Coordinates of C-alpha atoms and ligand atoms in Angstrom, one line a residue:
M306 CA 0.0 0.0 0.0
K307 CA 1.3 3.5 -0.8
P308 CA 1.0 6.2 1.9
N309 CA -0.2 9.7 1.1
F310 CA 1.5 12.8 2.5
N311 CA -0.7 14.9 4.8
Q312 CA 0.9 18.4 4.7
E313 CA -1.0 19.8 7.7
A314 CA 0.1 17.0 10.0
N315 CA 3.6 16.6 8.3
M316 CA 2.8 12.9 8.2
F317 CA 2.3 10.1 5.8
N318 CA -1.1 8.4 6.1
Y319 CA -2.6 5.1 4.9
Q320 CA -6.3 4.6 4.0
L321 CA -7.6 1.4 5.5
A322 CA -9.9 -0.9 3.7
D323 CA -12.8 0.4 5.8
G324 CA -12.1 4.0 4.7
Q325 CA -10.4 5.3 7.9
S326 CA -7.2 7.3 7.4
V327 CA -4.4 6.4 9.8
P328 CA -0.8 7.7 10.2
A329 CA 1.9 5.6 8.6
L330 CA 4.3 6.1 11.5
G331 CA 3.1 5.9 15.2
F332 CA 4.5 5.6 18.6
G333 CA 5.0 2.3 20.5
T334 CA 4.5 2.3 24.2
Y335 CA 5.5 -1.1 25.4
K336 CA 7.4 -0.7 28.8
L337 CA 6.3 3.0 29.1
N338 CA 4.5 3.0 32.5
G339 CA 3.7 5.3 35.4
I340 CA 4.5 9.0 35.4
S341 CA 7.7 8.5 33.4
G342 CA 5.6 6.7 30.8
V343 CA 3.1 9.6 30.8
R344 CA 5.9 12.1 30.2
A345 CA 7.4 10.0 27.4
I346 CA 4.1 9.6 25.6
Q347 CA 3.2 13.2 26.1
S348 CA 6.5 14.3 24.7
A349 CA 6.0 12.1 21.7
I350 CA 2.6 13.6 21.0
D351 CA 4.0 17.1 21.4
A352 CA 6.9 16.2 19.1
G353 CA 4.5 15.3 16.3
Y354 CA 3.4 11.6 16.7
R355 CA -0.3 11.3 15.9
M356 CA -0.8 7.6 16.5
I357 CA -0.2 5.8 19.9
D358 CA 0.0 2.1 20.2
T359 CA -0.9 0.5 23.5
A360 CA -2.4 -2.8 24.8
Y361 CA -4.3 -4.1 27.8
N362 CA -1.3 -6.2 28.6
Y363 CA 1.1 -3.2 28.6
E364 CA -0.8 -1.9 31.7
N365 CA -0.4 1.6 30.5
E366 CA -3.8 2.5 28.8
G367 CA -4.3 4.8 31.8
A368 CA -0.9 6.5 31.1
V369 CA -1.8 6.9 27.4
G370 CA -5.1 8.6 28.3
E371 CA -3.3 10.9 30.8
A372 CA -0.6 11.8 28.3
I373 CA -3.2 12.6 25.7
R374 CA -5.0 14.9 28.1
R375 CA -1.7 16.6 29.1
S376 CA -0.6 17.0 25.5
S377 CA -1.1 20.0 23.2
V378 CA -3.1 17.9 20.7
A379 CA -6.8 17.4 20.5
R380 CA -8.1 13.8 21.0
D381 CA -9.7 13.8 17.6
E382 CA -6.4 14.5 15.9
L383 CA -4.9 11.3 17.4
T384 CA -5.3 7.6 16.3
V385 CA -5.3 5.5 19.5
V386 CA -4.7 1.8 19.1
S387 CA -5.2 -0.9 21.7
K388 CA -5.3 -4.7 21.9
L389 CA -7.3 -7.4 23.5
P390 CA -5.2 -10.1 25.3
G391 CA -5.9 -13.8 24.7
R392 CA -7.3 -14.5 28.2
Y393 CA -10.4 -12.4 27.3
Y394 CA -11.4 -14.1 24.0
H395 CA -14.8 -15.3 25.3
Y396 CA -17.4 -13.0 23.7
Q397 CA -18.6 -11.3 26.8
D398 CA -15.1 -11.1 28.4
A399 CA -13.9 -9.4 25.2
I400 CA -16.7 -6.7 25.4
D401 CA -16.2 -6.2 29.2
H402 CA -12.4 -5.8 28.9
L403 CA -12.5 -3.6 25.9
Q404 CA -14.9 -1.4 28.0
E405 CA -12.4 -1.7 31.0
S406 CA -9.6 -0.5 28.6
L407 CA -11.7 2.5 27.7
F408 CA -12.4 3.3 31.4
R409 CA -8.7 3.0 32.2
S410 CA -7.7 5.4 29.4
G411 CA -10.6 7.8 30.0
L412 CA -11.4 7.6 26.2
D413 CA -14.8 6.9 24.7
H414 CA -13.5 4.9 21.8
F415 CA -10.3 3.5 20.3
D416 CA -9.6 4.3 16.7
L417 CA -8.2 0.9 16.0
Y418 CA -8.6 -2.2 18.2
L419 CA -6.7 -5.4 17.6
L420 CA -6.7 -9.1 18.8
H421 CA -3.2 -9.4 20.3
W422 CA -2.3 -13.0 19.4
P423 CA -4.1 -15.7 17.5
N424 CA -3.2 -18.4 20.1
P425 CA -4.2 -21.2 17.7
K426 CA -4.1 -24.0 20.2
R427 CA -6.7 -22.3 22.4
D428 CA -8.8 -21.7 19.3
Q429 CA -10.9 -18.8 20.5
Y430 CA -9.9 -16.1 18.1
V431 CA -13.1 -16.3 15.9
E432 CA -15.3 -15.8 19.0
A433 CA -13.2 -12.8 20.0
W434 CA -13.4 -11.4 16.5
Q435 CA -17.2 -11.6 16.6
A436 CA -17.0 -9.5 19.8
L437 CA -14.9 -6.9 18.0
I438 CA -17.4 -6.8 15.1
A439 CA -20.1 -6.1 17.6
A440 CA -17.9 -3.5 19.4
Q441 CA -17.5 -1.7 16.1
K442 CA -21.2 -1.6 15.6
F443 CA -21.7 -0.2 19.2
G444 CA -19.2 2.6 18.4
L445 CA -16.6 1.5 21.0
V446 CA -14.0 1.1 18.3
Q447 CA -13.7 2.6 14.8
S448 CA -11.6 0.0 13.0
I449 CA -10.8 -3.5 13.9
G450 CA -7.8 -5.7 13.2
V451 CA -5.4 -8.3 14.5
C452 CA -1.7 -8.8 15.4
N453 CA 0.5 -11.8 14.6
F454 CA -2.1 -13.5 12.3
L455 CA -0.9 -15.9 9.7
P456 CA -2.7 -16.1 6.3
E457 CA -4.8 -19.1 7.5
H458 CA -5.9 -17.3 10.6
L459 CA -7.1 -14.3 8.4
D460 CA -8.9 -16.6 6.0
R461 CA -10.7 -18.3 8.8
L462 CA -11.9 -15.0 10.3
Y463 CA -13.3 -14.0 6.9
A464 CA -14.8 -17.5 6.2
E465 CA -16.6 -17.6 9.6
T466 CA -17.7 -13.9 10.0
G467 CA -17.5 -12.3 6.5
V468 CA -15.3 -9.5 8.0
M469 CA -11.6 -9.2 7.2
P470 CA -9.3 -7.3 9.6
V471 CA -8.1 -4.0 8.2
V472 CA -4.7 -4.2 9.9
N473 CA -2.3 -7.0 10.8
Q474 CA 0.5 -5.9 13.2
I475 CA 3.4 -8.3 13.0
E476 CA 7.1 -8.5 14.0
L477 CA 9.0 -6.8 11.1
H478 CA 12.5 -5.4 10.8
P479 CA 15.4 -5.9 8.4
Y480 CA 16.5 -9.2 10.1
F481 CA 12.9 -10.6 9.7
N482 CA 11.3 -8.8 6.8
Q483 CA 8.1 -10.8 6.5
A484 CA 8.0 -10.4 2.7
K485 CA 5.5 -13.3 2.3
Q486 CA 3.2 -12.2 5.0
I487 CA 3.1 -8.6 3.6
E488 CA 2.1 -10.0 0.3
A489 CA -0.6 -12.2 1.9
D490 CA -1.9 -9.3 3.8
A491 CA -2.0 -7.1 0.7
E492 CA -3.9 -9.7 -1.3
R493 CA -6.6 -9.5 1.4
H494 CA -6.6 -5.7 1.5
V495 CA -5.1 -5.8 5.0
L496 CA -2.5 -3.1 6.0
T497 CA 0.6 -4.7 7.5
A498 CA 2.0 -2.8 10.6
A499 CA 5.6 -3.4 11.8
W500 CA 6.1 -4.1 15.5
S501 CA 9.6 -3.9 17.0
P502 CA 10.7 -2.1 13.8
L503 CA 14.1 -1.4 15.3
G504 CA 14.5 -5.0 16.4
R505 CA 14.1 -3.9 20.0
A506 CA 17.5 -2.1 19.7
S507 CA 19.3 -5.4 19.0
A508 CA 22.2 -6.1 16.6
V509 CA 20.2 -4.7 13.7
L510 CA 21.0 -1.2 14.9
Q511 CA 24.8 -2.0 14.4
E512 CA 24.4 -3.7 11.0
P513 CA 27.2 -2.6 8.7
A514 CA 25.1 -2.7 5.5
L515 CA 22.6 -0.4 7.1
Q516 CA 25.3 1.9 8.4
A517 CA 26.6 2.3 4.8
I518 CA 23.1 3.3 3.6
A519 CA 22.6 5.6 6.6
Q520 CA 25.9 7.4 5.9
A521 CA 25.0 7.9 2.2
H522 CA 21.9 9.8 3.2
G523 CA 23.3 11.6 6.3
K524 CA 20.8 9.6 8.4
T525 CA 20.9 7.1 11.3
I526 CA 20.3 3.4 11.0
S527 CA 17.0 3.8 12.8
Q528 CA 15.9 6.4 10.3
V529 CA 16.9 4.1 7.4
I530 CA 14.8 1.3 8.8
L531 CA 11.7 3.4 9.4
R532 CA 12.0 4.9 5.9
W533 CA 12.3 1.3 4.5
D534 CA 9.0 0.5 6.3
L535 CA 7.3 3.4 4.6
Q536 CA 8.7 2.4 1.2
L537 CA 7.6 -1.2 1.8
G538 CA 4.1 0.2 2.3
V539 CA 3.8 -0.8 5.9
M540 CA 2.8 1.1 9.0
T541 CA 5.5 1.4 11.7
I542 CA 5.4 2.1 15.4
P543 CA 8.9 2.6 17.0
K544 CA 9.1 3.1 20.7
S545 CA 11.5 5.5 22.5
A546 CA 11.5 6.8 26.0
H547 CA 13.7 9.7 24.9
L548 CA 12.6 12.9 23.2
S549 CA 15.8 13.1 21.0
R550 CA 15.2 9.6 19.6
Q551 CA 11.4 10.3 19.3
K552 CA 12.3 13.2 17.1
E553 CA 15.0 11.3 15.2
N554 CA 12.5 8.5 14.5
L555 CA 9.9 11.0 13.1
N556 CA 12.5 12.7 10.8
V557 CA 12.2 10.2 7.9
F558 CA 10.1 12.1 5.4
D559 CA 12.8 14.1 3.7
F560 CA 14.8 11.3 1.9
E561 CA 14.2 8.3 -0.2
L562 CA 16.0 4.9 -0.4
T563 CA 16.9 3.8 -3.9
D564 CA 15.7 0.5 -5.4
Q565 CA 19.2 -0.9 -4.9
E566 CA 19.2 0.1 -1.3
M567 CA 15.7 -1.5 -0.8
A568 CA 17.1 -4.6 -2.4
A569 CA 20.2 -4.6 -0.2
I570 CA 18.0 -4.3 2.9
A571 CA 15.9 -7.2 1.7
Q572 CA 19.0 -9.4 1.7
L573 CA 19.5 -9.0 5.4
T574 CA 16.5 -11.1 6.5
K575 CA 17.2 -14.4 8.3
P576 CA 14.8 -17.4 8.8
D577 CA 15.5 -17.2 12.6
G578 CA 15.6 -13.4 12.7
R579 CA 12.7 -13.0 15.2
T580 CA 13.9 -11.1 18.3
K581 CA 12.4 -13.5 20.8
G582 CA 11.4 -16.5 18.6
Q583 CA 7.7 -15.7 18.9
D584 CA 6.3 -17.7 16.0
P585 CA 2.5 -17.2 16.0
A586 CA 2.0 -20.7 14.7
T587 CA 3.1 -22.0 18.1
Y588 CA 3.7 -19.1 20.5
E589 CA 0.8 -18.3 22.7
E590 CA 0.3 -15.3 24.9
F591 CA -2.6 -14.6 27.2
Ligands
LIG1000 N1 1.4 -6.6 18.6 C1 2.4 -7.1 19.2 O1 2.4 -8.4 19.4 C2 3.6 -6.3 19.6 C3 3.5 -4.9 19.5 N2 4.6 -4.1 19.9 C4 4.4 -2.7 19.7 O2 5.5 -2.2 18.9 C5 6.2 -1.2 19.6 C6 7.6 -1.1 19.1 O3 8.3 -2.3 19.4 P1 9.3 -2.4 20.6 O4 9.3 -3.8 21.0 O5 9.1 -1.4 21.7 O6 10.8 -2.2 20.0 P2 11.4 -1.1 18.9 O7 11.9 -1.9 17.8 O8 10.6 0.0 18.7 O9 12.7 -0.7 19.7 C7 12.6 0.0 20.9 C8 14.1 0.1 21.5 O10 14.9 0.8 20.6 C9 15.5 1.9 21.3 N3 15.4 3.1 20.3 C10 14.4 3.7 19.8 N4 14.8 4.6 18.9 C11 16.1 4.6 18.8 C12 17.0 5.2 18.0 N5 16.7 6.2 17.2 N6 18.3 4.9 18.2 C13 18.7 3.9 19.0 N7 17.8 3.2 19.8 C14 16.5 3.5 19.7 C15 14.6 2.2 22.4 O11 15.3 2.7 23.5 P3 14.9 4.1 24.3 O12 13.4 3.9 24.7 O13 15.8 4.1 25.5 O14 15.1 5.2 23.4 C16 14.1 0.8 22.8 O15 15.2 0.1 23.6 C17 6.0 -1.5 21.0 O16 6.4 -0.5 21.9 C18 4.5 -1.9 21.0 O17 3.7 -0.7 21.0 C19 5.7 -4.7 20.3 C20 5.8 -6.1 20.4 C21 4.8 -7.0 20.0
LIG1001 O1 4.7 -6.4 23.4 C1 3.8 -7.0 22.9 O2 2.8 -6.5 22.3 C2 3.8 -8.5 23.0 O3 2.9 -9.1 22.3 C3 4.8 -9.2 23.8 O4 4.8 -10.6 23.3 C4 6.1 -8.8 23.7 O5 6.5 -8.9 22.4 C5 7.0 -9.6 24.6 O6 8.0 -9.9 24.2 C6 6.5 -10.2 25.9 O7 7.6 -10.9 26.5

């Protein structure tokens, strides 16, 4: 999918299959908790981020809501994303805990709400998806999607409910580029979003091939990776607790990677490149 530039917000946006426009680059909040978390999230919003990614399991939906209220930006200019954990995939549990997330955040709706993991052995994700479809009708959430879904999980949701997720948030960085899953998502009109785009600050941020590309553009490796995400047509949500890095990660709209550079980055992927080996075919998280 190709992002469009929104001059007013100085941000690229994607149009989801349900018509909603969402920022191409947002702010990850895993591990940002308490008052230091509020300050980090507020500084990110004030610095220019217009999408905030949280989850019930991060235990910081309250901090996200507080940061939004303290920030200089109106609620309706922000895209707030949260996620339902696998332990609440029974229909009524899903509705109750989505409502609990809204109470915690002090918000009246989420702009995008996702199933966090498919947990295929537990086999409850279709029931949870039915709850998300209902929550969308009630106006609790604007768009609905999933995380970590393989093509067979997406197809099952569609076969059993007639509703395809509009977003699939998956682990994606140069050491695990998910080329096949991006293609499978696109065939189903699902926007792929990259979690841990910086590989959780692992060895990828020291990768010599990326360093060479970064030098050629006068950019950092993080900026090259985030620009690569945009040129791949995926949404990306880097996390940083520090304002200087928050700004660095936003500053990716003024350069372009060449086809050769894109191809060189594609070569870096590894079959075992996941940061923590969380393969959704077998990994389960509740
Ligand atoms: N749906 C899902 O299953 C999952 C979703 N997520 C979401 O994705 C978000 C991003 O992924 P996350 O796992 O946090 O990891 P990231 O890949 O975003 O990496 C974050 C790490 O990189 C460091 N960092 C950030 N910017 C820079 C920079 N410019 N230069 C050097 N280091 C930098 C941060 O340090 P510091 O903070 O000190 O700057 C932090 O240690 C999460 O926060 C969460 O919202 C994550 C995992 C799974
Ligand atoms: O951070 C998330 O959204 C997760 O889904 C977690 O699995 C996280 O990736 C993690 O590593 C927990 O140990």
